[in-house]
PDB file of C-alpha atoms in Angstrom:
ATOM      1  CA  UNK A 291      55.521  75.535  -6.362  1.00 46.00           C
ATOM      2  CA  UNK A 292      55.603  71.891  -5.450  1.00 55.00           C
ATOM      3  CA  UNK A 293      53.925  70.859  -2.337  1.00 59.00           C
ATOM      4  CA  UNK A 294      55.477  68.662   0.456  1.00 63.00           C
ATOM      5  CA  UNK A 295      51.981  67.185   1.159  1.00 67.00           C
ATOM      6  CA  UNK A 296      52.063  63.389   0.859  1.00 73.00           C
ATOM      7  CA  UNK A 297      49.290  62.087  -1.466  1.00 79.00           C
ATOM      8  CA  UNK A 298      48.915  58.967   0.537  1.00 78.00           C
ATOM      9  CA  UNK A 299      47.481  60.325   3.810  1.00 86.00           C
ATOM     10  CA  UNK A 300      46.649  58.101   6.614  1.00 86.00           C
ATOM     11  CA  UNK A 301      42.808  58.437   5.935  1.00 87.00           C
ATOM     12  CA  UNK A 302      43.187  57.428   2.280  1.00 86.00           C
ATOM     13  CA  UNK A 303      45.340  54.472   3.247  1.00 88.00           C
ATOM     14  CA  UNK A 304      42.644  53.456   5.650  1.00 91.00           C
ATOM     15  CA  UNK A 305      39.902  53.718   2.983  1.00 90.00           C
ATOM     16  CA  UNK A 306      42.016  51.644   0.521  1.00 89.00           C
ATOM     17  CA  UNK A 307      42.480  48.980   3.128  1.00 91.00           C
ATOM     18  CA  UNK A 308      38.657  48.797   3.816  1.00 93.00           C
ATOM     19  CA  UNK A 309      37.805  48.922   0.089  1.00 90.00           C
ATOM     20  CA  UNK A 310      40.451  46.105  -0.588  1.00 91.00           C
ATOM     21  CA  UNK A 311      39.030  43.849   2.250  1.00 92.00           C
ATOM     22  CA  UNK A 312      35.507  44.333   1.357  1.00 92.00           C
ATOM     23  CA  UNK A 313      36.242  43.449  -2.367  1.00 92.00           C
ATOM     24  CA  UNK A 314      38.178  40.378  -1.432  1.00 91.00           C
ATOM     25  CA  UNK A 315      35.167  39.477   0.816  1.00 90.00           C
ATOM     26  CA  UNK A 316      32.572  39.841  -1.976  1.00 89.00           C
ATOM     27  CA  UNK A 317      34.675  37.827  -4.326  1.00 88.00           C
ATOM     28  CA  UNK A 318      34.931  35.091  -1.681  1.00 85.00           C
ATOM     29  CA  UNK A 319      31.275  35.114  -1.043  1.00 86.00           C
ATOM     30  CA  UNK A 320      30.306  34.992  -4.674  1.00 81.00           C
ATOM     31  CA  UNK A 321      32.518  31.979  -5.236  1.00 80.00           C
ATOM     32  CA  UNK A 322      30.326  29.941  -3.196  1.00 78.00           C
ATOM     33  CA  UNK A 323      27.436  30.682  -5.739  1.00 73.00           C
ATOM     34  CA  UNK A 324      29.516  29.627  -8.717  1.00 67.00           C
ATOM     35  CA  UNK A 325      26.911  27.159  -9.825  1.00 62.00           C
ATOM     36  CA  UNK A 326      24.205  29.593 -10.329  1.00 58.00           C
ATOM     37  CA  UNK A 327      26.292  31.735 -12.832  1.00 57.00           C
ATOM     38  CA  UNK A 328      24.621  32.596 -16.166  1.00 56.00           C
ATOM     39  CA  UNK A 329      25.151  30.222 -19.185  1.00 55.00           C
ATOM     40  CA  UNK A 330      26.483  32.244 -21.773  1.00 52.00           C
ATOM     41  CA  UNK A 331      27.725  29.508 -23.996  1.00 51.00           C
ATOM     42  CA  UNK A 332      26.447  28.954 -27.542  1.00 49.00           C
ATOM     43  CA  UNK A 333      25.583  25.289 -26.530  1.00 53.00           C
ATOM     44  CA  UNK A 334      22.052  24.921 -25.368  1.00 68.00           C
ATOM     45  CA  UNK A 335      22.042  21.392 -24.955  1.00 72.00           C
ATOM     46  CA  UNK A 336      19.993  18.605 -26.753  1.00 76.00           C
ATOM     47  CA  UNK A 337      16.690  19.509 -25.446  1.00 82.00           C
ATOM     48  CA  UNK A 338      16.672  23.263 -26.095  1.00 87.00           C
ATOM     49  CA  UNK A 339      13.757  24.622 -28.189  1.00 88.00           C
ATOM     50  CA  UNK A 340      14.113  27.729 -30.219  1.00 87.00           C
ATOM     51  CA  UNK A 341      11.369  30.257 -30.422  1.00 87.00           C
ATOM     52  CA  UNK A 342      10.744  29.409 -34.343  1.00 89.00           C
ATOM     53  CA  UNK A 343      10.480  25.888 -33.626  1.00 91.00           C
ATOM     54  CA  UNK A 344       8.100  26.296 -30.710  1.00 90.00           C
ATOM     55  CA  UNK A 345       6.050  28.664 -32.745  1.00 91.00           C
ATOM     56  CA  UNK A 346       5.775  26.229 -35.714  1.00 92.00           C
ATOM     57  CA  UNK A 347       4.803  23.375 -33.287  1.00 92.00           C
ATOM     58  CA  UNK A 348       2.143  25.399 -31.508  1.00 91.00           C
ATOM     59  CA  UNK A 349       0.537  26.763 -34.769  1.00 92.00           C
ATOM     60  CA  UNK A 350       0.908  23.629 -36.911  1.00 93.00           C
ATOM     61  CA  UNK A 351       1.305  20.453 -35.042  1.00 93.00           C
ATOM     62  CA  UNK A 352      -0.497  21.217 -31.672  1.00 92.00           C
ATOM     63  CA  UNK A 353      -3.845  20.482 -33.184  1.00 93.00           C
ATOM     64  CA  UNK A 354      -2.843  16.672 -33.520  1.00 94.00           C
ATOM     65  CA  UNK A 355      -2.173  16.527 -29.549  1.00 94.00           C
ATOM     66  CA  UNK A 356      -4.166  16.425 -26.351  1.00 93.00           C
ATOM     67  CA  UNK A 357      -2.568  19.077 -23.994  1.00 93.00           C
ATOM     68  CA  UNK A 358      -2.330  18.418 -20.236  1.00 92.00           C
ATOM     69  CA  UNK A 359      -1.099  21.607 -18.507  1.00 91.00           C
ATOM     70  CA  UNK A 360       0.733  21.556 -15.183  1.00 86.00           C
ATOM     71  CA  UNK A 361       0.403  25.098 -14.028  1.00 84.00           C
ATOM     72  CA  UNK A 362       2.567  24.711 -10.975  1.00 84.00           C
ATOM     73  CA  UNK A 363       5.564  23.172 -12.653  1.00 81.00           C
ATOM     74  CA  UNK A 364       4.745  25.446 -15.838  1.00 85.00           C
ATOM     75  CA  UNK A 365       5.014  22.262 -18.219  1.00 91.00           C
ATOM     76  CA  UNK A 366       2.912  21.467 -21.065  1.00 93.00           C
ATOM     77  CA  UNK A 367       2.399  17.675 -21.918  1.00 93.00           C
ATOM     78  CA  UNK A 368       1.399  16.796 -25.396  1.00 95.00           C
ATOM     79  CA  UNK A 369       0.062  13.382 -26.281  1.00 93.00           C
ATOM     80  CA  UNK A 370      -0.945  12.482 -29.693  1.00 92.00           C
ATOM     81  CA  UNK A 371      -4.963  12.196 -30.183  1.00 91.00           C
ATOM     82  CA  UNK A 372      -4.386   9.028 -32.266  1.00 86.00           C
ATOM     83  CA  UNK A 373      -2.404   7.109 -29.483  1.00 85.00           C
ATOM     84  CA  UNK A 374      -3.469   3.591 -28.354  1.00 80.00           C
ATOM     85  CA  UNK A 375      -5.581   3.578 -25.215  1.00 80.00           C
ATOM     86  CA  UNK A 376      -6.535  -0.284 -24.748  1.00 78.00           C
ATOM     87  CA  UNK A 377      -5.277  -1.462 -21.492  1.00 75.00           C
ATOM     88  CA  UNK A 378      -4.987  -5.083 -22.692  1.00 76.00           C
ATOM     89  CA  UNK A 379      -2.475  -4.350 -25.423  1.00 82.00           C
ATOM     90  CA  UNK A 380       1.199  -3.986 -25.169  1.00 84.00           C
ATOM     91  CA  UNK A 381       2.311  -0.705 -26.684  1.00 85.00           C
ATOM     92  CA  UNK A 382       4.234   2.331 -26.285  1.00 84.00           C
ATOM     93  CA  UNK A 383       2.834   6.041 -26.253  1.00 88.00           C
ATOM     94  CA  UNK A 384       5.158   8.921 -26.483  1.00 92.00           C
ATOM     95  CA  UNK A 385       4.578  12.167 -24.793  1.00 93.00           C
ATOM     96  CA  UNK A 386       6.267  15.584 -25.363  1.00 94.00           C
ATOM     97  CA  UNK A 387       7.008  17.710 -22.358  1.00 93.00           C
ATOM     98  CA  UNK A 388       7.627  21.321 -22.910  1.00 93.00           C
ATOM     99  CA  UNK A 389       8.902  23.658 -20.164  1.00 89.00           C
ATOM    100  CA  UNK A 390       8.124  27.297 -21.031  1.00 81.00           C
ATOM    101  CA  UNK A 391      10.401  28.609 -18.557  1.00 83.00           C
ATOM    102  CA  UNK A 392      13.522  26.740 -19.623  1.00 84.00           C
ATOM    103  CA  UNK A 393      12.717  26.567 -23.283  1.00 87.00           C
ATOM    104  CA  UNK A 394      13.358  22.854 -23.319  1.00 91.00           C
ATOM    105  CA  UNK A 395      11.418  19.776 -24.715  1.00 93.00           C
ATOM    106  CA  UNK A 396      11.562  16.345 -23.333  1.00 93.00           C
ATOM    107  CA  UNK A 397      10.289  13.047 -24.692  1.00 93.00           C
ATOM    108  CA  UNK A 398       8.888  10.261 -22.531  1.00 91.00           C
ATOM    109  CA  UNK A 399       7.683   6.779 -23.406  1.00 89.00           C
ATOM    110  CA  UNK A 400       4.622   6.077 -21.517  1.00 88.00           C
ATOM    111  CA  UNK A 401       4.289   2.144 -21.553  1.00 85.00           C
ATOM    112  CA  UNK A 402       0.978   0.435 -21.539  1.00 85.00           C
ATOM    113  CA  UNK A 403      -0.352  -0.926 -18.273  1.00 83.00           C
ATOM    114  CA  UNK A 404       1.267  -4.509 -19.000  1.00 81.00           C
ATOM    115  CA  UNK A 405       4.721  -2.811 -19.129  1.00 83.00           C
ATOM    116  CA  UNK A 406       4.401  -0.678 -16.064  1.00 80.00           C
ATOM    117  CA  UNK A 407       5.661  -3.220 -13.589  1.00 79.00           C
ATOM    118  CA  UNK A 408       8.888  -3.656 -15.513  1.00 80.00           C
ATOM    119  CA  UNK A 409      11.639  -1.338 -13.881  1.00 79.00           C
ATOM    120  CA  UNK A 410      13.830  -1.753 -16.998  1.00 84.00           C
ATOM    121  CA  UNK A 411      12.090  -2.279 -20.406  1.00 87.00           C
ATOM    122  CA  UNK A 412      13.989  -3.994 -23.163  1.00 90.00           C
ATOM    123  CA  UNK A 413      13.175  -4.086 -26.591  1.00 92.00           C
ATOM    124  CA  UNK A 414      14.910  -6.068 -29.378  1.00 91.00           C
ATOM    125  CA  UNK A 415      14.675  -5.830 -33.138  1.00 91.00           C
ATOM    126  CA  UNK A 416      14.631  -8.351 -35.810  1.00 90.00           C
ATOM    127  CA  UNK A 417      15.307  -8.299 -39.602  1.00 87.00           C
ATOM    128  CA  UNK A 418      14.797 -11.611 -41.608  1.00 85.00           C
ATOM    129  CA  UNK A 419      13.929 -13.468 -38.241  1.00 85.00           C
ATOM    130  CA  UNK A 420      17.553 -12.508 -37.009  1.00 87.00           C
ATOM    131  CA  UNK A 421      18.038 -10.505 -33.828  1.00 87.00           C
ATOM    132  CA  UNK A 422      19.860  -7.311 -34.548  1.00 87.00           C
ATOM    133  CA  UNK A 423      19.972  -5.618 -31.236  1.00 88.00           C
ATOM    134  CA  UNK A 424      18.522  -5.050 -27.876  1.00 90.00           C
ATOM    135  CA  UNK A 425      17.982  -1.757 -26.313  1.00 89.00           C
ATOM    136  CA  UNK A 426      16.587  -0.841 -22.818  1.00 85.00           C
ATOM    137  CA  UNK A 427      15.139   2.121 -20.911  1.00 83.00           C
ATOM    138  CA  UNK A 428      14.323   2.840 -17.353  1.00 80.00           C
ATOM    139  CA  UNK A 429      11.091   4.129 -16.498  1.00 74.00           C
ATOM    140  CA  UNK A 430      11.924   7.400 -14.868  1.00 71.00           C
ATOM    141  CA  UNK A 431      15.219   8.498 -16.545  1.00 74.00           C
ATOM    142  CA  UNK A 432      14.555  11.156 -19.251  1.00 83.00           C
ATOM    143  CA  UNK A 433      18.007  10.552 -20.677  1.00 88.00           C
ATOM    144  CA  UNK A 434      17.173   6.813 -21.175  1.00 86.00           C
ATOM    145  CA  UNK A 435      13.968   7.688 -22.824  1.00 88.00           C
ATOM    146  CA  UNK A 436      15.602  10.067 -25.254  1.00 90.00           C
ATOM    147  CA  UNK A 437      18.277   7.671 -26.174  1.00 90.00           C
ATOM    148  CA  UNK A 438      15.828   4.908 -26.804  1.00 90.00           C
ATOM    149  CA  UNK A 439      13.497   6.943 -29.046  1.00 91.00           C
ATOM    150  CA  UNK A 440      16.438   8.268 -30.853  1.00 92.00           C
ATOM    151  CA  UNK A 441      17.757   4.724 -31.628  1.00 92.00           C
ATOM    152  CA  UNK A 442      14.296   3.109 -32.329  1.00 90.00           C
ATOM    153  CA  UNK A 443      12.715   5.785 -34.502  1.00 91.00           C
ATOM    154  CA  UNK A 444      14.787   5.476 -37.697  1.00 91.00           C
ATOM    155  CA  UNK A 445      14.302   1.586 -37.505  1.00 90.00           C
ATOM    156  CA  UNK A 446      10.536   1.741 -37.927  1.00 89.00           C
ATOM    157  CA  UNK A 447      10.289   0.916 -41.775  1.00 84.00           C
ATOM    158  CA  UNK A 448       7.529  -1.586 -41.993  1.00 78.00           C
ATOM    159  CA  UNK A 449      10.117  -4.354 -42.330  1.00 84.00           C
ATOM    160  CA  UNK A 450      11.774  -4.507 -38.884  1.00 89.00           C
ATOM    161  CA  UNK A 451      10.065  -6.370 -36.361  1.00 91.00           C
ATOM    162  CA  UNK A 452      10.133  -5.356 -32.703  1.00 91.00           C
ATOM    163  CA  UNK A 453       9.690  -7.364 -29.561  1.00 92.00           C
ATOM    164  CA  UNK A 454       9.459  -6.317 -25.824  1.00 92.00           C
ATOM    165  CA  UNK A 455      10.422  -8.420 -22.771  1.00 90.00           C
ATOM    166  CA  UNK A 456       7.790  -9.026 -20.110  1.00 88.00           C
ATOM    167  CA  UNK A 457       8.629 -11.331 -17.409  1.00 85.00           C
ATOM    168  CA  UNK A 458      11.513 -13.142 -19.268  1.00 86.00           C
ATOM    169  CA  UNK A 459       9.289 -13.568 -22.409  1.00 90.00           C
ATOM    170  CA  UNK A 460       9.539 -11.585 -25.537  1.00 92.00           C
ATOM    171  CA  UNK A 461       6.209 -10.262 -26.961  1.00 91.00           C
ATOM    172  CA  UNK A 462       5.558  -8.430 -30.299  1.00 91.00           C
ATOM    173  CA  UNK A 463       5.347  -4.719 -30.074  1.00 90.00           C
ATOM    174  CA  UNK A 464       4.925  -1.799 -32.744  1.00 88.00           C
ATOM    175  CA  UNK A 465       3.309  -4.278 -35.017  1.00 87.00           C
ATOM    176  CA  UNK A 466       0.622  -2.384 -36.772  1.00 86.00           C
ATOM    177  CA  UNK A 467       0.811   0.554 -39.085  1.00 87.00           C
ATOM    178  CA  UNK A 468      -1.136   2.725 -36.536  1.00 88.00           C
ATOM    179  CA  UNK A 469       1.121   1.812 -33.599  1.00 88.00           C
ATOM    180  CA  UNK A 470       4.117   2.682 -35.726  1.00 89.00           C
ATOM    181  CA  UNK A 471       2.505   5.871 -37.009  1.00 90.00           C
ATOM    182  CA  UNK A 472       1.830   7.017 -33.585  1.00 90.00           C
ATOM    183  CA  UNK A 473       5.290   6.558 -32.424  1.00 91.00           C
ATOM    184  CA  UNK A 474       6.987   7.880 -35.477  1.00 92.00           C
ATOM    185  CA  UNK A 475       4.785  10.996 -35.700  1.00 93.00           C
ATOM    186  CA  UNK A 476       5.444  11.923 -32.046  1.00 93.00           C
ATOM    187  CA  UNK A 477       9.142  11.277 -32.335  1.00 93.00           C
ATOM    188  CA  UNK A 478       9.317  13.400 -35.672  1.00 94.00           C
ATOM    189  CA  UNK A 479       7.589  16.256 -33.926  1.00 94.00           C
ATOM    190  CA  UNK A 480      10.060  16.148 -30.990  1.00 94.00           C
ATOM    191  CA  UNK A 481      13.204  15.938 -33.100  1.00 93.00           C
ATOM    192  CA  UNK A 482      11.927  18.967 -35.190  1.00 92.00           C
ATOM    193  CA  UNK A 483      11.104  20.907 -32.152  1.00 91.00           C
ATOM    194  CA  UNK A 484      14.763  20.377 -30.536  1.00 89.00           C
ATOM    195  CA  UNK A 485      16.795  20.887 -33.884  1.00 80.00           C
TER     196      UNK A 485
END
């Protein structure tokens, strides 16, 4: 026998209104934190390090580097043991910075003392005594460092000559085989790490 009692009682309507308002309120509050959502995309970015690449680097390549650990920032800074250290020379040393928390690696150019006063460092390269192009990087900009190394590294072939601008004068850089090998080795290790 059918009942004449209504399913939507005043108490049930009151509960549905409260639930609806609370749901809308939660959605509005969470929309303020939209920037903190999880990144579920397959693209990890150009600096992402896979576990296998990191494992290879730590087991095989790490022996060639001096390690400086920054415990507060949870960063490890790797500098090639055979890097240049003479304060009177003009050179670039590269360092690899690995963030264990973010699974990212960065490459930074550490200019010699004679280049540290230049806010923007410009390098040009020559083939057959003809200037091919000029490229610069800013001292503190990691993207600028990455782009610079990515562009210069393939050009190191023993035939290309490089010059750096200091106080509006061009001076040779990356001249010796040792200097080129130190630059190339670190760059190669970095690109193997992030690919």
